XYZ file of C-alpha atoms in Angstrom:
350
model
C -6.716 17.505 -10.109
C -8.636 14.373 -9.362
C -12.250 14.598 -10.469
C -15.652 13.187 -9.450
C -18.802 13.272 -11.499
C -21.838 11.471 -11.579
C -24.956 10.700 -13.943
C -26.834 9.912 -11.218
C -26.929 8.878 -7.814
C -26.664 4.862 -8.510
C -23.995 5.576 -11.487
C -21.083 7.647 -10.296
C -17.900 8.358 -12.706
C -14.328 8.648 -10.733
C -12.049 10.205 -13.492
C -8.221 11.011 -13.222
C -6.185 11.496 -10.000
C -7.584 9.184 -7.409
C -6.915 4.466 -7.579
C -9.253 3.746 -10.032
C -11.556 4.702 -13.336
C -15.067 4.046 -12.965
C -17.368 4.400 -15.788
C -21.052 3.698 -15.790
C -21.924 1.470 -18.858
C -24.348 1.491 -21.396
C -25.454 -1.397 -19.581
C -28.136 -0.262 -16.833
C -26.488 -0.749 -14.193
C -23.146 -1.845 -14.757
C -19.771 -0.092 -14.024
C -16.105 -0.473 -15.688
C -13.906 -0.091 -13.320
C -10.557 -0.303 -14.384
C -6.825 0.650 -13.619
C -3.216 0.439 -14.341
C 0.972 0.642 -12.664
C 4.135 -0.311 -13.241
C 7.743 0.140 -12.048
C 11.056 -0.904 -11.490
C 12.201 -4.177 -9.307
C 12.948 -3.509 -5.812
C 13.621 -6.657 -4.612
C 16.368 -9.021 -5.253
C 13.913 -11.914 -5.777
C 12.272 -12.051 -9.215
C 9.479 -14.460 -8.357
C 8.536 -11.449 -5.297
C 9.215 -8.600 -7.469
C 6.251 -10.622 -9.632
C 4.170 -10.993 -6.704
C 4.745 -7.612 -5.635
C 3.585 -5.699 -8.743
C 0.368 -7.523 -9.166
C -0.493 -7.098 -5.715
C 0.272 -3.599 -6.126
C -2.055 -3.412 -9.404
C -4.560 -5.072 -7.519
C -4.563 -2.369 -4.440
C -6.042 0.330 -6.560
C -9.315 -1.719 -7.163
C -9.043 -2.840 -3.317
C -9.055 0.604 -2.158
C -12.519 0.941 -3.851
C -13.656 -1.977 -1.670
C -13.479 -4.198 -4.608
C -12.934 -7.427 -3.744
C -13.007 -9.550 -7.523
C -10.902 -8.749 -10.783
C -12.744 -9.930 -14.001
C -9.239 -10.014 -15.451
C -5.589 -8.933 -15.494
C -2.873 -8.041 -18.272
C 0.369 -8.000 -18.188
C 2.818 -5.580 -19.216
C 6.493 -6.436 -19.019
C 9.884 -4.689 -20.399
C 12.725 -7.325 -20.656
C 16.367 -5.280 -19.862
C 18.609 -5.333 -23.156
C 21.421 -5.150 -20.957
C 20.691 -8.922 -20.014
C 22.422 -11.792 -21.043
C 20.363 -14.599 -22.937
C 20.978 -16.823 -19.650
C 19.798 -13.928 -17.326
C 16.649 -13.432 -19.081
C 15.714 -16.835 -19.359
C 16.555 -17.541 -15.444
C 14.864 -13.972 -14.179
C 11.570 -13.189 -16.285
C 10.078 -16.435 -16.129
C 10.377 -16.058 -11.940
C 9.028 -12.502 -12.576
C 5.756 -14.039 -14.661
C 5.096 -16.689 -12.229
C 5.180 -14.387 -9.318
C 2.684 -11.909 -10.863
C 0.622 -14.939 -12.365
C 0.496 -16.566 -9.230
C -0.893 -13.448 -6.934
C -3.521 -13.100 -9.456
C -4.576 -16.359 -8.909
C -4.727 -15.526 -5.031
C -7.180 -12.993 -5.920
C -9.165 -14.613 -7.845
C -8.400 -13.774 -11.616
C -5.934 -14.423 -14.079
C -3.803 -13.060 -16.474
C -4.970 -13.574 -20.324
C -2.307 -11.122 -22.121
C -0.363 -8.304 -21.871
C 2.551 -6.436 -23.720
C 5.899 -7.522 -23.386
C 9.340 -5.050 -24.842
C 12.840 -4.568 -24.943
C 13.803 -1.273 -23.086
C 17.151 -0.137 -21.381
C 15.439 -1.304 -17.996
C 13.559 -4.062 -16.371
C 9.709 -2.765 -16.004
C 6.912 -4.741 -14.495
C 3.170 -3.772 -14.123
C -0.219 -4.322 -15.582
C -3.611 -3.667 -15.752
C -6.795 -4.404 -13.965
C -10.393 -4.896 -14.731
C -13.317 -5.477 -13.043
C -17.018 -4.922 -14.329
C -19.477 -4.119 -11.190
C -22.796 -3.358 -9.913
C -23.302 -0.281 -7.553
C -23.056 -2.448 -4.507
C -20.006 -3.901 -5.416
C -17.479 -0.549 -4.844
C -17.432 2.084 -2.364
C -16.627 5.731 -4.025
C -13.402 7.399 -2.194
C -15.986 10.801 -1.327
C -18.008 10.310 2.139
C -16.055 10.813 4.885
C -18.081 12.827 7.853
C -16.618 14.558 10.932
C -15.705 11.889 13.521
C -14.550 9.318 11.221
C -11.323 7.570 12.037
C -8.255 7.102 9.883
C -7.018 3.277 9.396
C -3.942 1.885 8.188
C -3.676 -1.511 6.934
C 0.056 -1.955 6.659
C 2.936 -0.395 8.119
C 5.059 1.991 6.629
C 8.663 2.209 5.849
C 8.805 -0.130 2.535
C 11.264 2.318 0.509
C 13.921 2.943 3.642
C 13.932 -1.074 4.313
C 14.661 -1.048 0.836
C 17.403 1.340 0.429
C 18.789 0.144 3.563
C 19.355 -3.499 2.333
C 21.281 -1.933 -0.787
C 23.588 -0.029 1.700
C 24.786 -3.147 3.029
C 27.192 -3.875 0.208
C 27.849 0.425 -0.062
C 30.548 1.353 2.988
C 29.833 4.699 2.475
C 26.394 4.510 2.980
C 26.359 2.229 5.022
C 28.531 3.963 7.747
C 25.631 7.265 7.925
C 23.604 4.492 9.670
C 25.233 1.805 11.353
C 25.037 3.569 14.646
C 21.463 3.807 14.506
C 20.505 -0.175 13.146
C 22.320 -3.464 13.186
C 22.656 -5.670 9.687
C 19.783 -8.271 11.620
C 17.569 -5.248 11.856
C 17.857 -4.106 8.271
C 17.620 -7.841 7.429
C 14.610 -8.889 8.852
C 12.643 -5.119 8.208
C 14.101 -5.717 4.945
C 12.307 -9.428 4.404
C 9.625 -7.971 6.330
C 8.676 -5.179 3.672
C 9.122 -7.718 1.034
C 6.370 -10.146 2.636
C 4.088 -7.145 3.450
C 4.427 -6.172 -0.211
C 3.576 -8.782 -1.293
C 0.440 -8.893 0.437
C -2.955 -8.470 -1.242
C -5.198 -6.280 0.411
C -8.388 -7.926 -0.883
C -9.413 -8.867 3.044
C -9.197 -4.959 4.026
C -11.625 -4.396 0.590
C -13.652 -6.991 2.177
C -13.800 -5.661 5.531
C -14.590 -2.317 4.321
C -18.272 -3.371 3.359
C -18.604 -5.397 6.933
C -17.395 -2.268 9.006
C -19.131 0.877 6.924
C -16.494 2.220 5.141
C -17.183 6.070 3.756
C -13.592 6.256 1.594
C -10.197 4.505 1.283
C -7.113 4.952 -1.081
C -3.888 2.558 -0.921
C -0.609 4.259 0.233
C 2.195 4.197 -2.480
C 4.108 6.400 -4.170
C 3.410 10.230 -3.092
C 3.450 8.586 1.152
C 0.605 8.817 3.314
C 0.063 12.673 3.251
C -0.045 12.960 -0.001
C -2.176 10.161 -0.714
C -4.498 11.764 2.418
C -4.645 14.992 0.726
C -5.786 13.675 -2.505
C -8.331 11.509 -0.765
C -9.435 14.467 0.901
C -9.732 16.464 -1.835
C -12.463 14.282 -3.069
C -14.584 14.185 0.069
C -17.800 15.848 -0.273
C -18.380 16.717 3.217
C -16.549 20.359 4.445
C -14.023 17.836 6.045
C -10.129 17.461 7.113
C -7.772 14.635 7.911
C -5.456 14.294 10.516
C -2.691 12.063 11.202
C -1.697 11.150 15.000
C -0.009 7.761 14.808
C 2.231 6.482 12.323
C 3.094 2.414 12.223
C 6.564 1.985 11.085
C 8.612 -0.752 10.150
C 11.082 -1.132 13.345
C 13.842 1.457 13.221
C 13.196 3.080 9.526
C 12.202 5.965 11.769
C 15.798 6.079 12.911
C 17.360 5.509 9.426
C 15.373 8.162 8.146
C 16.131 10.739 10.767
C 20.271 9.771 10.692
C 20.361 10.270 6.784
C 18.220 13.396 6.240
C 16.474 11.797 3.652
C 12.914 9.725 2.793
C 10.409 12.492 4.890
C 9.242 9.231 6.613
C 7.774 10.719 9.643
C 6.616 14.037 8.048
C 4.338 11.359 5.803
C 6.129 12.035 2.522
C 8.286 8.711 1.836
C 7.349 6.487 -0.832
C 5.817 3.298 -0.288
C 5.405 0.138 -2.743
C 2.224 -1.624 -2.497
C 1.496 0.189 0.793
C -1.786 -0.770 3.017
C -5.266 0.820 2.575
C -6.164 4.521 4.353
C -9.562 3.926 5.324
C -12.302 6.248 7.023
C -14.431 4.283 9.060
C -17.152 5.200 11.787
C -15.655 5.969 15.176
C -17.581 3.058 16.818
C -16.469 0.582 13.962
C -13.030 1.220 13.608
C -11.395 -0.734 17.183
C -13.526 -3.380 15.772
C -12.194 -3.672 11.981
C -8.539 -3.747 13.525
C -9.380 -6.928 15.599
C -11.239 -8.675 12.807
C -8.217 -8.383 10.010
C -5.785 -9.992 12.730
C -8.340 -12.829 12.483
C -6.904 -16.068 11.955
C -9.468 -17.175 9.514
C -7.994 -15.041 7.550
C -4.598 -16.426 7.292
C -3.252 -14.513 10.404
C -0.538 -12.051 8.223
C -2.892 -8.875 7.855
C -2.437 -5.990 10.445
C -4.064 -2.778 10.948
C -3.931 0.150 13.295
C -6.001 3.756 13.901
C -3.682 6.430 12.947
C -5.921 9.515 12.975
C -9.132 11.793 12.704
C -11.540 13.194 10.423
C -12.340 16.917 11.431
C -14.270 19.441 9.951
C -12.381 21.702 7.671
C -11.191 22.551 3.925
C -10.368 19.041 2.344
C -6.777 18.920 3.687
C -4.578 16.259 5.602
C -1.507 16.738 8.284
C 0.327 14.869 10.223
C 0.690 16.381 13.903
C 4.127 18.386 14.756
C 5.013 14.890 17.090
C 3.148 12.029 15.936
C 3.337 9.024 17.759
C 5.779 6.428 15.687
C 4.749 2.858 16.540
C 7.678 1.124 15.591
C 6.147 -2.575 13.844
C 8.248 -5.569 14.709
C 8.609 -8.023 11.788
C 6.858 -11.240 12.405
C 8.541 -13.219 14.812
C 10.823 -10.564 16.508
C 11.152 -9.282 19.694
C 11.796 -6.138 21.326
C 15.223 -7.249 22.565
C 16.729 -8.081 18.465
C 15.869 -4.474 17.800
C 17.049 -2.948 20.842
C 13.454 -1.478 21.468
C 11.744 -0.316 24.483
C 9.249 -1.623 24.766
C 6.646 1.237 25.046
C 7.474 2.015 21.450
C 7.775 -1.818 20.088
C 3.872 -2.703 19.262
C 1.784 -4.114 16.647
C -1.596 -2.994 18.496
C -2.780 0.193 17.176
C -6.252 -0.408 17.666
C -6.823 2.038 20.607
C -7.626 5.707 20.723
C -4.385 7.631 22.277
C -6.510 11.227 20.710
């Protein structure tokens, strides 16, 4: 089970189970904070699949509302199944990628570990040493606090459906329900979103009064709700009302029976930050990330509640699905009405 401890009030410890280590230092003062992923490539494109995992390596100190990594290592598992030509076309892409989101967010990479295995692995590990002011611990959400997303869900059924393509069989359980553009584009979409840091959201989260956060990957957004909720301090329950998905994913998930998309259990990669934010702040922090000063690609939207109760998350028996158009779509390519095509989830419909 996740833990949190503390020396004191100005040095907490965040163990096991939530995005990040932090341990206080022997220097007054000072915090490591420190943590680690990998995986295998989802993408076709070796240079994103790069970008990708460091951005995804990088969310777990975001989600802590840290917005600098002191450093970054690699860790890499070349396929033997390669040939000499694949390896030396693919893996360099992969490096750059990953090299060259670090630089976006401010660090580098100075090492790493690099293997032969059966299959091609990418992931690493990031470090950051901080001063109390610097991070915001996952535990002090209070009654009234509303749930934000910071990017839309639906990564692992864009995914999937892209591979389908080339598979008849599969292909023909959803055809009815989405056209080849559609899974294009959410496909591409999911890639870009991905591959998108979510160091402005850790910014934001000092500017709006953030009381906890965790990214959204593997375990979905329930489970990642329930652990975060688990760690709250307050006597305090989440609840999920609105859930921004990648256009029609919703639909490919309901045809096939499979991914638990809208029951909140689908896996994402490199998923947006769950945030708890004050009632009066959050409308606020969704208009600021759309902010063109900061490059115009970040989204956000208020998908739920903080309620008293046990420490538990849900997602309501019929929660609202606002289906998220892929930058530069319309309505009419994905066959949408229009009442359930929007990227503005920054009112309160609870």
């Amino acid at each position: 089970l996740p833990t949190l401890s503390g020396k004191s009030a100005t040095s907490p410890a965040l163990g096991i189970g939530l995005d990040s280590c932090v341990i206080p230092l022997r220097h007054r003062g000072l915090s490591l904070v420190q943590t680690t992923d990998f995986f295998y490539p989802l993408v076709e494109d070796p240079y994103m699949m790069g970008r990708i995992a460091c951005a995804n390596v990088l969310s777990d100190l975001y989600a802590m509302g840290i917005t600098e990594c002191d450093n970054m290592l690699m860790l890499l598992s070349v396929s033997q199944s390669m040939s000499e030509e694949e390896r030396e076309k693919i893996m360099p892409l992969m490096i750059k990628g990953f090299r060259d989101a670090a630089e976006e967010g401010g660090t580098a990479v100075t090492g790493g570990q690099t293997v032969a295995n059966p299959w091609v692995i990418i992931g690493g590990v990031a470090t950051v040493v901080c001063q109390p002011d610097d991070f915001i611990m996952p535990d002090s959400a209070v009654v009234g606090d509303v749930l934000v997303l910071t990017k839309p869900l639906g990564t692992q059924v864009a995914v999937n459906a892209h591979q389908w393509l080339d598979n008849p069989e599969k292909w023909s359980k959803v055809k009815t329900v989405v056209s080849r553009q559609e899974v294009e584009l959410a496909y591409q979409e999911a890639m870009f979103n991905m591959a998108t840091l979510n160091r402005t959201a850790a910014g934001l989260m000092h500017s709006f009064n953030a009381h906890a956060a965790t990214d959204i990957t593997g375990f979905g957004i329930l489970g990642h709700s329930q652990s975060l909720a688990k760690q709250q301090r307050n006597e305090v329950s989440f609840v999920i009302h609105n859930l921004p998905i990648l256009a029609k994913m919703a639909a490919i998930s309901k045809a096939t029976g499979q991914f638990g998309l809208l029951q909140g259990t689908s896996a994402e990669t490199s998923g947006g930050l769950l945030i708890c934010l004050p009632r009066d702040q959050a409308a606020h922090f969704c208009s600021e990330i759309k902010s063109s000063k900061y490059g115009g690609g970040h989204q956000a939207w208020i998908v739920g509640i903080v309620e008293k109760g046990n420490r538990t998350a849900r997602i309501i028996d019929k929660p609202r699905v606002i289906e998220v158009l892929p930058r530069g779509a319309t309505a009419t390519v994905f066959a949408l009405d229009n009442s359930s095509a929007s990227s503005d989830g920054s009112s309160f419909p609870f």
